[in-house]
Short mmCIF file of C-alpha atoms in Angstrom, two decimals:
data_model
loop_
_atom_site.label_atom_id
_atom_site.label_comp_id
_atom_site.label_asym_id
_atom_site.label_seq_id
_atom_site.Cartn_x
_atom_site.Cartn_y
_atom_site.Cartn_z
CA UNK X 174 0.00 0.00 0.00
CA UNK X 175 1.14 3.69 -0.19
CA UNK X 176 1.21 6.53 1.70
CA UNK X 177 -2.20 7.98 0.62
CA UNK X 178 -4.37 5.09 0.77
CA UNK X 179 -3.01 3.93 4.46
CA UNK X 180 -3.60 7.27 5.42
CA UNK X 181 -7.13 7.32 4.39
CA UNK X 182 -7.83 4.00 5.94
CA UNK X 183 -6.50 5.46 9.40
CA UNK X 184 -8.68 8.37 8.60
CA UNK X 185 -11.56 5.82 8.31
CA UNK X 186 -10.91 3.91 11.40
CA UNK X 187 -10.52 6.86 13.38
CA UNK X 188 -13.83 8.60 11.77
CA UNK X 189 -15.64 4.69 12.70
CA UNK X 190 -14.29 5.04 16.47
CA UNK X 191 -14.95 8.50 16.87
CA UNK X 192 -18.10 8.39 15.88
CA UNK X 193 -19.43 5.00 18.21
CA UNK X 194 -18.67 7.09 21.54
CA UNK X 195 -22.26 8.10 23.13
CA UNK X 196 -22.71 11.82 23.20
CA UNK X 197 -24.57 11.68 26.18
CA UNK X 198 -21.44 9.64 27.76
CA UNK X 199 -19.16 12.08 26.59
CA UNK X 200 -21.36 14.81 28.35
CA UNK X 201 -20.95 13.10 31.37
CA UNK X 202 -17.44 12.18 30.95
CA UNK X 203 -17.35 16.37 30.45
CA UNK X 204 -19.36 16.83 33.43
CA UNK X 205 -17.36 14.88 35.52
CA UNK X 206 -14.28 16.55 35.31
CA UNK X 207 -15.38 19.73 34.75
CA UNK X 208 -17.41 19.39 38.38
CA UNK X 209 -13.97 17.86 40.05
CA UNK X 210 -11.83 20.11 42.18
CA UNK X 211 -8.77 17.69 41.03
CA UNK X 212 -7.93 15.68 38.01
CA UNK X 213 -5.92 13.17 37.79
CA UNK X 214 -4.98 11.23 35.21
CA UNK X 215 -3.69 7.61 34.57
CA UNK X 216 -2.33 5.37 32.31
CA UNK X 217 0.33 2.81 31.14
CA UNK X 218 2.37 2.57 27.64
CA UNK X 219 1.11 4.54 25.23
CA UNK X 220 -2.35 5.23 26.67
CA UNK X 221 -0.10 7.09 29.19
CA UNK X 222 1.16 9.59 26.66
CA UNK X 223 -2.20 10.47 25.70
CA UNK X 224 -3.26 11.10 29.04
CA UNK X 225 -0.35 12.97 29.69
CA UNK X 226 -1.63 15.77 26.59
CA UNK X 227 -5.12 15.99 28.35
CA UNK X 228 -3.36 16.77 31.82
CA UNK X 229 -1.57 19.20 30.17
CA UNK X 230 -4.74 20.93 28.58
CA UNK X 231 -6.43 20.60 31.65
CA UNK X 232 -3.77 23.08 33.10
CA UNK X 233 -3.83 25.53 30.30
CA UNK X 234 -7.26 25.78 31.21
CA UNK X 235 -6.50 26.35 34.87
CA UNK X 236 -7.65 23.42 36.17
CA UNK X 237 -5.22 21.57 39.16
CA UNK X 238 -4.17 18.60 36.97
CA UNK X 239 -1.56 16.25 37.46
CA UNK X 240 -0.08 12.67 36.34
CA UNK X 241 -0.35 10.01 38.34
CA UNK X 242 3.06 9.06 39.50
CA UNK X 243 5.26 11.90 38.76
CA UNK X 244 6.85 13.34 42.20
CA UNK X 245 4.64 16.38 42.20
CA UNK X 246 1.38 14.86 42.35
CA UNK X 247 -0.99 15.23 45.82
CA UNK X 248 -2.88 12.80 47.32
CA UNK X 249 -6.07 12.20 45.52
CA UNK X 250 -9.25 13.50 48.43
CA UNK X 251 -13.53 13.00 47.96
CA UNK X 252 -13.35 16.04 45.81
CA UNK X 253 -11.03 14.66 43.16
CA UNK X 254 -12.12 12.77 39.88
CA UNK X 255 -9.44 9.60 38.57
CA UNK X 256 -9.05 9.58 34.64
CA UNK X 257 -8.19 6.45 33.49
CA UNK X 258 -7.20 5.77 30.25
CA UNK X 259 -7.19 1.44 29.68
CA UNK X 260 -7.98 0.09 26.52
CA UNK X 261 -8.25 -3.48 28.15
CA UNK X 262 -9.22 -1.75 31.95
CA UNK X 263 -7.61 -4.03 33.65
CA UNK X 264 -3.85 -3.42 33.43
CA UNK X 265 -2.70 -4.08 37.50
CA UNK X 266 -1.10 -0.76 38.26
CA UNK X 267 -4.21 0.83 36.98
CA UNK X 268 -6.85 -0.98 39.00
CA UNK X 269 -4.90 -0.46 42.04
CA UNK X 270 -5.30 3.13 41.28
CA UNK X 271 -8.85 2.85 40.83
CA UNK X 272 -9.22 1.07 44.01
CA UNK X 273 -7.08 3.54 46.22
CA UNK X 274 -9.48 6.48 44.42
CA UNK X 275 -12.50 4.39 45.39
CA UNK X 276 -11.47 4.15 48.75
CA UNK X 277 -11.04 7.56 49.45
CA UNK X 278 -14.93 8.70 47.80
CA UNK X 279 -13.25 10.14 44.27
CA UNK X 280 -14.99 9.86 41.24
CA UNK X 281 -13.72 7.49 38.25
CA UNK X 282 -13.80 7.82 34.59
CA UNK X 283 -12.78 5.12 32.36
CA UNK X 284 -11.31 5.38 28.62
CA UNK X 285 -11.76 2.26 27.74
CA UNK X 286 -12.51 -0.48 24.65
CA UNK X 287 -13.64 -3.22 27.42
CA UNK X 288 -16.76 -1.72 29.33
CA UNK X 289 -17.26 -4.80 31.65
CA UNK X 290 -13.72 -4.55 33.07
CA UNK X 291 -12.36 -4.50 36.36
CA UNK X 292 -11.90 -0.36 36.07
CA UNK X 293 -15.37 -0.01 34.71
CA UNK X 294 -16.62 -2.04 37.48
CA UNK X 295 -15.33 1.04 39.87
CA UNK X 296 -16.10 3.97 37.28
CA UNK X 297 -18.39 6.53 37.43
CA UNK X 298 -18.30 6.96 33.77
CA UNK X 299 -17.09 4.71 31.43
CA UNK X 300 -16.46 5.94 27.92
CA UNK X 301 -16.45 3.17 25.00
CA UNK X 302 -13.86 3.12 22.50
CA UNK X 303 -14.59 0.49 19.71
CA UNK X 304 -11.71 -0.41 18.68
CA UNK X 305 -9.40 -3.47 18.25
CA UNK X 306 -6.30 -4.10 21.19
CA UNK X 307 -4.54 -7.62 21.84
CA UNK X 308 -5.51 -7.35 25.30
CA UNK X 309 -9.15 -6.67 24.37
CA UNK X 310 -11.96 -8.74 24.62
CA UNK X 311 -13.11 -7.42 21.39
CA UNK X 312 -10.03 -8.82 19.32
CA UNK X 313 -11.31 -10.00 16.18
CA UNK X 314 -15.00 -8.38 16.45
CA UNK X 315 -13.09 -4.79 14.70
CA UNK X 316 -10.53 -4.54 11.93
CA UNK X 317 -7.96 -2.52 11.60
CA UNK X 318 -4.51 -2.09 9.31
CA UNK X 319 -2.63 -0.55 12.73
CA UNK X 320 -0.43 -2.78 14.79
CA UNK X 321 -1.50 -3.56 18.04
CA UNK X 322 -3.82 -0.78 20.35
CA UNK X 323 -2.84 1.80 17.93
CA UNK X 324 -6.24 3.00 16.38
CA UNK X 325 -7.55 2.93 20.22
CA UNK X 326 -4.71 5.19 21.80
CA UNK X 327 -5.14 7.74 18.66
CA UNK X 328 -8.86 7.58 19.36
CA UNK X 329 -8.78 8.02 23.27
CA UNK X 330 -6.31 10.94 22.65
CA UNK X 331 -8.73 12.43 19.92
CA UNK X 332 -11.29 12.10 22.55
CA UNK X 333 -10.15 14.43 24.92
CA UNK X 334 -9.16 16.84 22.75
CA UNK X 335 -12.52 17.02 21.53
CA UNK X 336 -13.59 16.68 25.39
CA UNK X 337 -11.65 20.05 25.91
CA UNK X 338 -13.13 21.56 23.28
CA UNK X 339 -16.27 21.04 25.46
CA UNK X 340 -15.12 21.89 28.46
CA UNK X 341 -13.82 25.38 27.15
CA UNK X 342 -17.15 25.71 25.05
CA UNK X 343 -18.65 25.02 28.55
CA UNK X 344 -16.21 27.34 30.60
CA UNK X 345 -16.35 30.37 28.10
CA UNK X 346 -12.79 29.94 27.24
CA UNK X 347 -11.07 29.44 23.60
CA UNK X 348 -7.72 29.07 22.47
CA UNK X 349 -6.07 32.84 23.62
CA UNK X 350 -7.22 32.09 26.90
CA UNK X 351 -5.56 28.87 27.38
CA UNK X 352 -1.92 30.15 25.54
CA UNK X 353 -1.71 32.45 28.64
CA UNK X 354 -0.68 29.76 30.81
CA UNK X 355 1.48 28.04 28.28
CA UNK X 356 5.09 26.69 29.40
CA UNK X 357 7.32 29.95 29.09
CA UNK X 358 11.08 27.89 30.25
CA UNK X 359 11.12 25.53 27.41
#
């Protein structure tokens, strides 16, 4: 194959995944964080770099956002909200996160493919990702060119970008706003 047509079969796959999530659970996905005094966000691999972009938008929106697991990151209280990103839901490190969130009263949000996993068990919202993963359940049922979890970590990333488009929709902010509080020692 060449360039153009794998491209426009990613674009396809991506416009298919997109496209399955339930509004109304991305509302509430929205409403969750939005209503949280603290985000923070988790994953392994490369569902971990995508999280790691929505923390950072968070924070050019002036929300209190951090990683889970960097050395700066507070303890998560009752008025905090645990983003998960888990295309399987039930990598270890992750569940133990959920459960320590649990235990405390915070909410949980899962960005997942498998919605009957271990995370989404303990979520609060639970966002559906169709897409294919070789730790997913799903394997086989959806087809796509990429290697491995690919088209689901482009999707959950594509996600919450669109998910911040909602929450600055929702917040009365746009793109000026946000550059304000942009990394200045790079």
């Amino acid at each position: 194959m060449n360039y153009r047509t794998i491209a426009e079969t990613i674009v396809s796959e991506l416009n298919h995944t997109l496209l399955s999530v339930s509004d109304q659970k991305a509302r509430e996905f929205v409403d969750l964080v939005d209503a949280a005094d603290e985000i923070f966000c988790a994953g392994a691999g490369r569902s971990g770099f995508q999280i790691r972009g929505f923390a950072m938008r968070l924070m050019h929106m002036g929300k209190k956002s951090y990683v889970v697991g960097e050395t700066c990151t507070p303890n998560i209280t009752e008025n905090g909200v645990l983003v998960i990103c888990s295309g399987s839901g039930s990598t270890k490190s992750l569940v133990n996160h959920a459960g320590k969130a649990k235990s405390v009263g915070a909410k949980i949000a899962l960005i997942t493919i498998d919605p009957d996993s271990p995370i989404a068990q303990m979520a609060d919202v639970v966002v559906e990702i169709s897409a294919p993963s070789p730790k997913s359940a799903k394997e086989g049922d959806i087809q796509s060119i990429q290697p491995m979890g690919s088209l689901f970590e482009q999707s959950e990333g594509l996600f919450m970008d669109a998910s911040i488009l909602m929450l600055m929709e929702k917040n009365h902010m746009d793109s000026d706003t946000m550059f304000g509080r942009h990394a200045n020692m790079e």
